[in-house]
Amino acid sequence: MNVSEVSQQSVAFPEASIADLPDTCTQKIRDFERELNKLGFWNIALVAYQLKEK
């Protein structure tokens, strides 16, 4: 799923948004999602959030 397809704001944490991560970190998350898929966890997507500074 593409970030543009997902709301940038968390419902549980209104002061949070999807984190702007370096490519290497994003790749690690994708690799971990693939490992979860291999184990049969097809409906899990990992999302990193960061709190907005006030």
mmCIF file of C-alpha atoms in Angstrom:
data_model
loop_
_atom_site.group_PDB
_atom_site.id
_atom_site.type_symbol
_atom_site.label_atom_id
_atom_site.label_comp_id
_atom_site.label_asym_id
_atom_site.label_seq_id
_atom_site.Cartn_x
_atom_site.Cartn_y
_atom_site.Cartn_z
ATOM 1 C CA MET A 1 0.000 0.000 0.000
ATOM 2 C CA ASN A 2 1.227 3.402 -0.939
ATOM 3 C CA VAL A 3 1.406 6.286 1.558
ATOM 4 C CA SER A 4 -0.838 8.365 -0.711
ATOM 5 C CA GLU A 5 -3.540 5.702 -0.257
ATOM 6 C CA VAL A 6 -3.424 5.992 3.524
ATOM 7 C CA SER A 7 -4.380 8.880 5.752
ATOM 8 C CA GLN A 8 -1.310 10.676 7.089
ATOM 9 C CA GLN A 9 -2.960 11.028 10.500
ATOM 10 C CA SER A 10 -3.417 8.363 13.152
ATOM 11 C CA VAL A 11 -6.897 8.060 14.633
ATOM 12 C CA ALA A 12 -5.553 6.868 17.988
ATOM 13 C CA PHE A 13 -2.920 9.612 18.165
ATOM 14 C CA PRO A 14 -4.138 12.795 16.461
ATOM 15 C CA GLU A 15 -0.789 14.481 17.139
ATOM 16 C CA ALA A 16 1.068 11.776 15.184
ATOM 17 C CA SER A 17 1.728 11.272 11.477
ATOM 18 C CA ILE A 18 3.366 8.569 9.386
ATOM 19 C CA ALA A 19 7.103 8.854 9.934
ATOM 20 C CA ASP A 20 9.391 10.138 7.234
ATOM 21 C CA LEU A 21 11.942 7.308 7.272
ATOM 22 C CA PRO A 22 15.194 6.814 5.379
ATOM 23 C CA ASP A 23 15.073 4.298 2.524
ATOM 24 C CA THR A 24 17.190 1.776 4.446
ATOM 25 C CA CYS A 25 14.723 1.758 7.337
ATOM 26 C CA THR A 26 11.747 1.450 4.984
ATOM 27 C CA GLN A 27 13.420 -1.526 3.299
ATOM 28 C CA LYS A 28 13.951 -3.245 6.673
ATOM 29 C CA ILE A 29 10.253 -2.817 7.453
ATOM 30 C CA ARG A 30 9.299 -4.308 4.061
ATOM 31 C CA ASP A 31 11.672 -7.236 4.643
ATOM 32 C CA PHE A 32 10.073 -7.894 8.024
ATOM 33 C CA GLU A 33 6.575 -7.721 6.479
ATOM 34 C CA ARG A 34 7.659 -10.357 3.921
ATOM 35 C CA GLU A 35 8.847 -12.607 6.750
ATOM 36 C CA LEU A 36 5.472 -12.189 8.474
ATOM 37 C CA ASN A 37 3.748 -13.119 5.190
ATOM 38 C CA LYS A 38 5.855 -16.300 4.966
ATOM 39 C CA LEU A 39 4.625 -17.213 8.454
ATOM 40 C CA GLY A 40 1.020 -16.770 7.349
ATOM 41 C CA PHE A 41 0.335 -13.302 8.749
ATOM 42 C CA TRP A 42 -1.112 -11.845 5.544
ATOM 43 C CA ASN A 43 -3.156 -9.031 7.046
ATOM 44 C CA ILE A 44 -0.410 -7.239 8.989
ATOM 45 C CA ALA A 45 1.079 -3.996 7.693
ATOM 46 C CA LEU A 46 3.743 -2.236 9.712
ATOM 47 C CA VAL A 47 3.523 1.535 9.975
ATOM 48 C CA ALA A 48 5.935 3.820 11.785
ATOM 49 C CA TYR A 49 4.461 6.945 13.330
ATOM 50 C CA GLN A 50 6.182 9.997 14.732
ATOM 51 C CA LEU A 51 4.757 12.580 17.099
ATOM 52 C CA LYS A 52 4.477 16.131 15.843
ATOM 53 C CA GLU A 53 6.324 18.695 17.911
ATOM 54 C CA LYS A 54 4.091 21.146 19.688
#
